[in-house]
Amino acid sequence: QQLHLASRSNPKMANSTTDYQSLAQGEESDAKDDKQSLSNIEKVKDMFSLVKAVLCHGSYAVLCVVIIFIIKTLYVDTNANSETYFGMLIAGVNMTKLYVTILGISVPMLLSLNALVTLDTDDDRYWLTYWAVYATYTFLTIIFEEILFEDTWLWYAVQGSVYVWLYLPGLDGCLVISKLFLKPYVLPWIYRASSWVKSKVTLKLILGSVFNLAFVACLFFFLIPFCSTYIGATLVGISYPFLKSMESISLPLPSPPPPNPSSDEAKGGEDQKTAVADGDVENGGGKEEKKVEGGTARDSQWLTYWVVFACVHFTDVW
């Protein structure tokens, strides 16, 4: 009010006030324009990234279709995969199943093992995401594979193409599946089921079901055909680890600790990966972070499980 009264009595002050207000409005307008320009630039970048991703994934799909068609025409349709040694080596059903297992199990197992022994946390999270997507794919296809498409060359060829797509650099299909399907749709149901189980299942109920579980185990292993037993054993091996892996990849990675020039690690030029475990470690009335080499505590734990699972599964297939 004083500025308004003073501006009415002093025309020069009124002009300066008007200039200041117009300058402030101009700065606000410029800020809005800059923000709008940045928003448009981000939209254009997102559009180009989407087009690039569609072209890359589409090109890979076309390449796989062409390779499968050529092999099928030259070896499978002419029965060369069962009559000649070279045809059996290239397109035999058993050899193709072994190749698929190497692509989907052995290669990710070795890369996961390499991720465990490195100091980076991102590669642990990446391969844990791969195994979560692998478990989802197994859930959706194992019954069809063992009942409808057993010993079908085309099925194994398509399966191998999917496995390579999941982790091929530049495509990273496991991240696409996790972003578009697992996290928005599957993860909420996992949390709901987990909270319901924690509130309903009690120790008394578990102990009271021991006899029933023993009966089901005997029925499962001795009275059910081998095909169903293989399905059941595989589902048992991936069900709970899948849930825990999904829970782990939904958590944010811990932020790296600030550099400390006086520390021994800084002097040696080395970094260590640290993670907070399931519970905080009490130390002298305070709390400290628990250091785990190879990644965060949960990521390393379940990635180690998947490496062991891959070894057992590959041995079984071999």
Short mmCIF file of C-alpha atoms in Angstrom, two decimals:
data_model
loop_
_atom_site.label_atom_id
_atom_site.label_comp_id
_atom_site.label_asym_id
_atom_site.label_seq_id
_atom_site.Cartn_x
_atom_site.Cartn_y
_atom_site.Cartn_z
CA GLN A 1 0.00 0.00 0.00
CA GLN A 2 2.85 2.39 0.80
CA LEU A 3 4.45 1.63 -2.58
CA HIS A 4 1.10 2.27 -4.29
CA LEU A 5 0.59 5.59 -2.48
CA ALA A 6 4.16 6.63 -3.21
CA SER A 7 3.79 5.77 -6.87
CA ARG A 8 0.67 7.91 -7.10
CA SER A 9 2.53 10.93 -5.67
CA ASN A 10 5.74 10.27 -7.68
CA PRO A 11 5.31 9.57 -11.42
CA LYS A 12 8.94 8.43 -11.79
CA MET A 13 8.44 5.79 -9.10
CA ALA A 14 5.23 4.73 -10.83
CA ASN A 15 7.12 4.18 -14.06
CA SER A 16 9.85 2.19 -12.31
CA THR A 17 7.24 0.04 -10.55
CA THR A 18 5.49 -0.64 -13.83
CA ASP A 19 8.80 -1.54 -15.43
CA TYR A 20 9.62 -3.93 -12.58
CA GLN A 21 6.22 -5.64 -12.84
CA SER A 22 6.53 -6.01 -16.62
CA LEU A 23 10.07 -7.38 -16.19
CA ALA A 24 8.85 -9.92 -13.64
CA GLN A 25 6.00 -10.94 -15.93
CA GLY A 26 8.43 -11.26 -18.82
CA GLU A 27 10.71 -13.51 -16.76
CA GLU A 28 7.76 -15.68 -15.76
CA SER A 29 6.69 -15.91 -19.40
CA ASP A 30 10.23 -16.82 -20.46
CA ALA A 31 10.40 -19.49 -17.76
CA LYS A 32 7.11 -20.99 -18.94
CA ASP A 33 8.31 -20.94 -22.55
CA ASP A 34 11.57 -22.65 -21.57
CA LYS A 35 9.70 -25.29 -19.60
CA GLN A 36 7.34 -25.87 -22.52
CA SER A 37 10.27 -26.14 -24.92
CA LEU A 38 12.00 -28.68 -22.68
CA SER A 39 8.76 -30.64 -22.44
CA ASN A 40 8.42 -30.69 -26.23
CA ILE A 41 12.05 -31.79 -26.60
CA GLU A 42 11.48 -34.64 -24.13
CA LYS A 43 8.38 -35.72 -26.04
CA VAL A 44 10.31 -35.77 -29.31
CA LYS A 45 13.12 -37.80 -27.71
CA ASP A 46 10.61 -40.26 -26.28
CA MET A 47 8.96 -40.60 -29.69
CA PHE A 48 12.30 -41.27 -31.40
CA SER A 49 13.24 -43.77 -28.68
CA LEU A 50 9.93 -45.56 -29.16
CA VAL A 51 10.35 -45.70 -32.94
CA LYS A 52 13.92 -46.96 -32.56
CA ALA A 53 12.83 -49.65 -30.09
CA VAL A 54 10.00 -50.81 -32.37
CA LEU A 55 12.36 -51.02 -35.34
CA CYS A 56 14.99 -52.95 -33.37
CA HIS A 57 12.52 -55.45 -31.92
CA GLY A 58 10.74 -55.82 -35.25
CA SER A 59 14.03 -56.40 -37.09
CA TYR A 60 15.02 -59.08 -34.60
CA ALA A 61 11.66 -60.81 -35.00
CA VAL A 62 11.96 -60.78 -38.80
CA LEU A 63 15.52 -62.12 -38.63
CA CYS A 64 14.45 -64.98 -36.35
CA VAL A 65 11.52 -65.86 -38.64
CA VAL A 66 13.82 -65.96 -41.68
CA ILE A 67 16.43 -68.16 -39.96
CA ILE A 68 13.82 -70.56 -38.59
CA PHE A 69 12.11 -70.77 -42.00
CA ILE A 70 15.39 -71.56 -43.77
CA ILE A 71 16.41 -74.28 -41.30
CA LYS A 72 12.92 -75.76 -41.30
CA THR A 73 12.79 -75.86 -45.10
CA LEU A 74 16.26 -77.34 -45.57
CA TYR A 75 16.43 -79.83 -42.71
CA VAL A 76 13.13 -80.39 -40.90
CA ASP A 77 10.68 -80.69 -43.78
CA THR A 78 13.06 -82.95 -45.72
CA ASN A 79 13.65 -85.19 -42.67
CA ALA A 80 17.37 -84.44 -42.95
CA ASN A 81 17.39 -83.73 -39.20
CA SER A 82 16.79 -87.43 -38.54
CA GLU A 83 18.56 -89.07 -41.47
CA THR A 84 21.93 -87.32 -41.77
CA TYR A 85 24.48 -86.61 -39.08
CA PHE A 86 24.87 -82.95 -40.06
CA GLY A 87 21.09 -82.48 -40.14
CA MET A 88 20.77 -84.04 -36.69
CA LEU A 89 23.51 -81.74 -35.41
CA ILE A 90 21.87 -78.63 -36.86
CA ALA A 91 18.15 -79.31 -36.48
CA GLY A 92 17.72 -82.50 -34.50
CA VAL A 93 15.04 -82.24 -31.82
CA ASN A 94 17.31 -83.28 -28.97
CA MET A 95 20.18 -81.09 -30.14
CA THR A 96 17.83 -78.14 -30.61
CA LYS A 97 16.53 -78.60 -27.08
CA LEU A 98 20.13 -78.61 -25.85
CA TYR A 99 20.90 -75.44 -27.81
CA VAL A 100 17.84 -73.75 -26.35
CA THR A 101 18.90 -74.75 -22.84
CA ILE A 102 22.37 -73.31 -23.46
CA LEU A 103 20.88 -70.03 -24.71
CA GLY A 104 18.22 -69.69 -22.03
CA ILE A 105 19.98 -71.26 -19.02
CA SER A 106 23.74 -71.64 -19.41
CA VAL A 107 24.63 -68.25 -20.91
CA PRO A 108 22.49 -66.29 -18.39
CA MET A 109 23.92 -68.47 -15.61
CA LEU A 110 27.51 -67.53 -16.53
CA LEU A 111 26.63 -63.85 -16.92
CA SER A 112 24.76 -63.91 -13.59
CA LEU A 113 27.77 -65.49 -11.94
CA ASN A 114 29.94 -62.74 -13.41
CA ALA A 115 27.51 -60.15 -12.05
CA LEU A 116 27.79 -61.65 -8.57
CA VAL A 117 31.56 -61.26 -8.46
CA THR A 118 31.64 -57.69 -9.80
CA LEU A 119 31.21 -54.58 -7.65
CA ASP A 120 28.40 -53.07 -9.69
CA THR A 121 24.83 -53.37 -8.43
CA ASP A 122 23.04 -52.66 -11.71
CA ASP A 123 24.09 -55.94 -13.34
CA ASP A 124 22.79 -57.91 -10.34
CA ARG A 125 19.41 -56.22 -10.67
CA TYR A 126 19.41 -56.75 -14.45
CA TRP A 127 19.99 -60.51 -14.27
CA LEU A 128 17.58 -60.92 -11.39
CA THR A 129 14.99 -59.27 -13.63
CA TYR A 130 15.89 -61.73 -16.38
CA TRP A 131 15.28 -64.72 -14.10
CA ALA A 132 11.97 -63.28 -12.92
CA VAL A 133 10.86 -62.96 -16.55
CA TYR A 134 12.21 -66.45 -17.27
CA ALA A 135 10.10 -67.83 -14.43
CA THR A 136 7.03 -66.03 -15.76
CA TYR A 137 7.63 -67.44 -19.24
CA THR A 138 8.05 -70.92 -17.75
CA PHE A 139 4.78 -70.57 -15.84
CA LEU A 140 2.95 -69.69 -19.03
CA THR A 141 4.49 -72.31 -21.33
CA ILE A 142 5.58 -75.39 -19.39
CA ILE A 143 2.22 -77.19 -19.59
CA PHE A 144 1.94 -76.55 -23.34
CA GLU A 145 5.54 -77.63 -23.86
CA GLU A 146 5.24 -80.96 -22.02
CA ILE A 147 1.74 -81.91 -23.21
CA LEU A 148 1.17 -80.35 -26.64
CA PHE A 149 4.57 -79.48 -28.11
CA GLU A 150 6.95 -82.07 -26.69
CA ASP A 151 9.65 -83.04 -29.21
CA THR A 152 8.44 -80.36 -31.64
CA TRP A 153 11.35 -78.65 -33.37
CA LEU A 154 9.49 -75.44 -34.21
CA TRP A 155 8.50 -74.93 -30.57
CA TYR A 156 12.09 -75.15 -29.37
CA ALA A 157 13.30 -72.84 -32.15
CA VAL A 158 10.80 -70.15 -31.15
CA GLN A 159 11.66 -70.66 -27.49
CA GLY A 160 15.37 -70.14 -28.16
CA SER A 161 14.59 -66.93 -30.05
CA VAL A 162 12.60 -65.63 -27.08
CA TYR A 163 15.40 -66.43 -24.63
CA VAL A 164 17.98 -64.55 -26.68
CA TRP A 165 15.60 -61.59 -27.07
CA LEU A 166 15.31 -61.32 -23.29
CA TYR A 167 18.98 -60.45 -22.74
CA LEU A 168 20.41 -59.46 -26.12
CA PRO A 169 22.19 -56.08 -25.72
CA GLY A 170 20.21 -53.30 -27.36
CA LEU A 171 16.92 -55.20 -27.04
CA ASP A 172 16.82 -56.18 -23.34
CA GLY A 173 13.43 -57.81 -23.60
CA CYS A 174 13.44 -58.72 -19.90
CA LEU A 175 13.38 -55.02 -18.98
CA VAL A 176 10.52 -54.44 -21.44
CA ILE A 177 8.46 -57.29 -19.95
CA SER A 178 9.22 -56.15 -16.42
CA LYS A 179 8.23 -52.54 -17.15
CA LEU A 180 5.11 -53.23 -19.18
CA PHE A 181 3.75 -56.37 -17.50
CA LEU A 182 5.37 -57.58 -14.29
CA LYS A 183 5.62 -54.40 -12.24
CA PRO A 184 2.26 -52.80 -13.16
CA TYR A 185 0.14 -55.98 -13.15
CA VAL A 186 1.85 -58.92 -11.41
CA LEU A 187 3.62 -57.15 -8.55
CA PRO A 188 0.45 -55.66 -6.94
CA TRP A 189 -1.12 -59.13 -6.80
CA ILE A 190 2.04 -60.52 -5.20
CA TYR A 191 1.90 -57.90 -2.45
CA ARG A 192 -1.79 -58.55 -1.85
CA ALA A 193 -1.28 -62.30 -1.64
CA SER A 194 1.74 -61.86 0.64
CA SER A 195 -0.15 -59.62 3.06
CA TRP A 196 -3.11 -62.02 3.09
CA VAL A 197 -0.88 -65.02 3.81
CA LYS A 198 0.91 -63.20 6.62
CA SER A 199 -2.41 -62.30 8.23
CA LYS A 200 -4.13 -65.69 7.77
CA VAL A 201 -1.51 -68.43 7.91
CA THR A 202 -0.45 -69.38 11.43
CA LEU A 203 2.01 -71.88 12.84
CA LYS A 204 -0.87 -74.05 14.10
CA LEU A 205 -2.31 -74.27 10.60
CA ILE A 206 1.06 -75.22 9.14
CA LEU A 207 1.70 -77.94 11.72
CA GLY A 208 -1.81 -79.28 11.27
CA SER A 209 -1.21 -79.69 7.53
CA VAL A 210 1.96 -81.80 7.79
CA PHE A 211 0.08 -85.06 7.29
CA ASN A 212 -1.76 -83.71 4.27
CA LEU A 213 1.49 -82.42 2.78
CA ALA A 214 3.14 -85.84 3.24
CA PHE A 215 0.20 -87.52 1.54
CA VAL A 216 0.33 -85.07 -1.38
CA ALA A 217 4.10 -85.60 -1.69
CA CYS A 218 3.67 -89.39 -1.91
CA LEU A 219 0.91 -88.97 -4.46
CA PHE A 220 3.00 -86.47 -6.39
CA PHE A 221 6.20 -88.49 -6.66
CA PHE A 222 4.91 -92.07 -6.95
CA LEU A 223 1.45 -92.09 -8.51
CA ILE A 224 1.60 -89.25 -11.07
CA PRO A 225 3.25 -89.85 -14.48
CA PHE A 226 6.73 -88.50 -15.13
CA CYS A 227 5.49 -85.62 -17.30
CA SER A 228 3.35 -84.17 -14.53
CA THR A 229 6.13 -84.80 -12.01
CA TYR A 230 8.57 -82.78 -14.12
CA ILE A 231 6.05 -79.94 -14.36
CA GLY A 232 5.42 -79.99 -10.64
CA ALA A 233 9.12 -80.14 -9.74
CA THR A 234 9.89 -77.22 -12.04
CA LEU A 235 7.05 -75.14 -10.61
CA VAL A 236 8.21 -75.90 -7.07
CA GLY A 237 11.72 -74.79 -8.02
CA ILE A 238 10.68 -71.41 -9.45
CA SER A 239 7.46 -70.38 -7.66
CA TYR A 240 8.73 -69.04 -4.35
CA PRO A 241 12.03 -67.73 -5.81
CA PHE A 242 9.99 -65.89 -8.44
CA LEU A 243 7.93 -64.16 -5.75
CA LYS A 244 10.99 -63.15 -3.75
CA SER A 245 12.83 -62.02 -6.88
CA MET A 246 9.90 -59.82 -7.89
CA GLU A 247 9.82 -58.38 -4.39
CA SER A 248 13.55 -57.66 -4.59
CA ILE A 249 13.55 -55.94 -8.00
CA SER A 250 10.67 -53.72 -6.88
CA LEU A 251 12.89 -52.16 -4.20
CA PRO A 252 15.10 -49.19 -5.10
CA LEU A 253 18.83 -49.74 -5.22
CA PRO A 254 20.73 -48.13 -2.32
CA SER A 255 22.41 -44.86 -3.12
CA PRO A 256 26.21 -45.03 -3.26
CA PRO A 257 28.01 -43.71 -0.17
CA PRO A 258 29.65 -40.29 -0.45
CA PRO A 259 33.38 -40.38 -1.24
CA ASN A 260 35.63 -40.25 1.76
CA PRO A 261 39.18 -39.21 0.84
CA SER A 262 40.52 -40.27 4.23
CA SER A 263 39.28 -43.84 3.92
CA ASP A 264 41.47 -46.73 2.90
CA GLU A 265 39.17 -47.53 -0.04
CA ALA A 266 39.57 -44.03 -1.43
CA LYS A 267 43.32 -44.22 -1.09
CA GLY A 268 43.42 -47.49 -2.97
CA GLY A 269 41.05 -46.24 -5.64
CA GLU A 270 38.54 -49.02 -5.01
CA ASP A 271 34.80 -48.90 -4.40
CA GLN A 272 32.66 -51.33 -2.48
CA LYS A 273 29.03 -52.15 -3.02
CA THR A 274 26.97 -51.76 0.12
CA ALA A 275 23.37 -52.65 0.80
CA VAL A 276 20.98 -52.59 3.68
CA ALA A 277 20.00 -56.15 4.59
CA ASP A 278 16.53 -57.25 5.66
CA GLY A 279 17.19 -55.86 9.13
CA ASP A 280 19.46 -53.09 10.28
CA VAL A 281 22.59 -54.06 12.14
CA GLU A 282 22.70 -52.67 15.61
CA ASN A 283 26.10 -51.39 16.73
CA GLY A 284 26.63 -49.57 20.00
CA GLY A 285 23.14 -48.12 20.18
CA GLY A 286 23.30 -46.92 16.56
CA LYS A 287 22.60 -48.50 13.20
CA GLU A 288 24.99 -49.19 10.39
CA GLU A 289 24.68 -50.59 6.90
CA LYS A 290 25.58 -54.20 6.27
CA LYS A 291 28.18 -54.54 3.52
CA VAL A 292 27.53 -57.26 0.98
CA GLU A 293 29.89 -57.86 -1.90
CA GLY A 294 28.30 -58.58 -5.26
CA GLY A 295 25.20 -56.44 -4.97
CA THR A 296 22.40 -55.70 -2.57
CA ALA A 297 21.64 -58.35 0.01
CA ARG A 298 18.39 -59.63 -1.51
CA ASP A 299 19.56 -59.32 -5.11
CA SER A 300 22.71 -61.32 -4.37
CA GLN A 301 20.81 -63.96 -2.40
CA TRP A 302 18.24 -64.72 -5.07
CA LEU A 303 20.63 -64.29 -7.98
CA THR A 304 22.81 -66.94 -6.31
CA TYR A 305 19.76 -69.19 -6.10
CA TRP A 306 19.06 -68.79 -9.80
CA VAL A 307 22.67 -69.65 -10.66
CA VAL A 308 22.37 -72.89 -8.69
CA PHE A 309 18.96 -73.58 -10.23
CA ALA A 310 20.42 -73.10 -13.70
CA CYS A 311 23.22 -75.60 -12.95
CA VAL A 312 20.75 -78.24 -11.78
CA HIS A 313 18.34 -77.60 -14.65
CA PHE A 314 21.07 -77.75 -17.30
CA THR A 315 22.41 -81.02 -15.82
CA ASP A 316 18.90 -82.49 -15.95
CA VAL A 317 18.42 -81.50 -19.59
CA TRP A 318 21.88 -82.78 -20.55
#
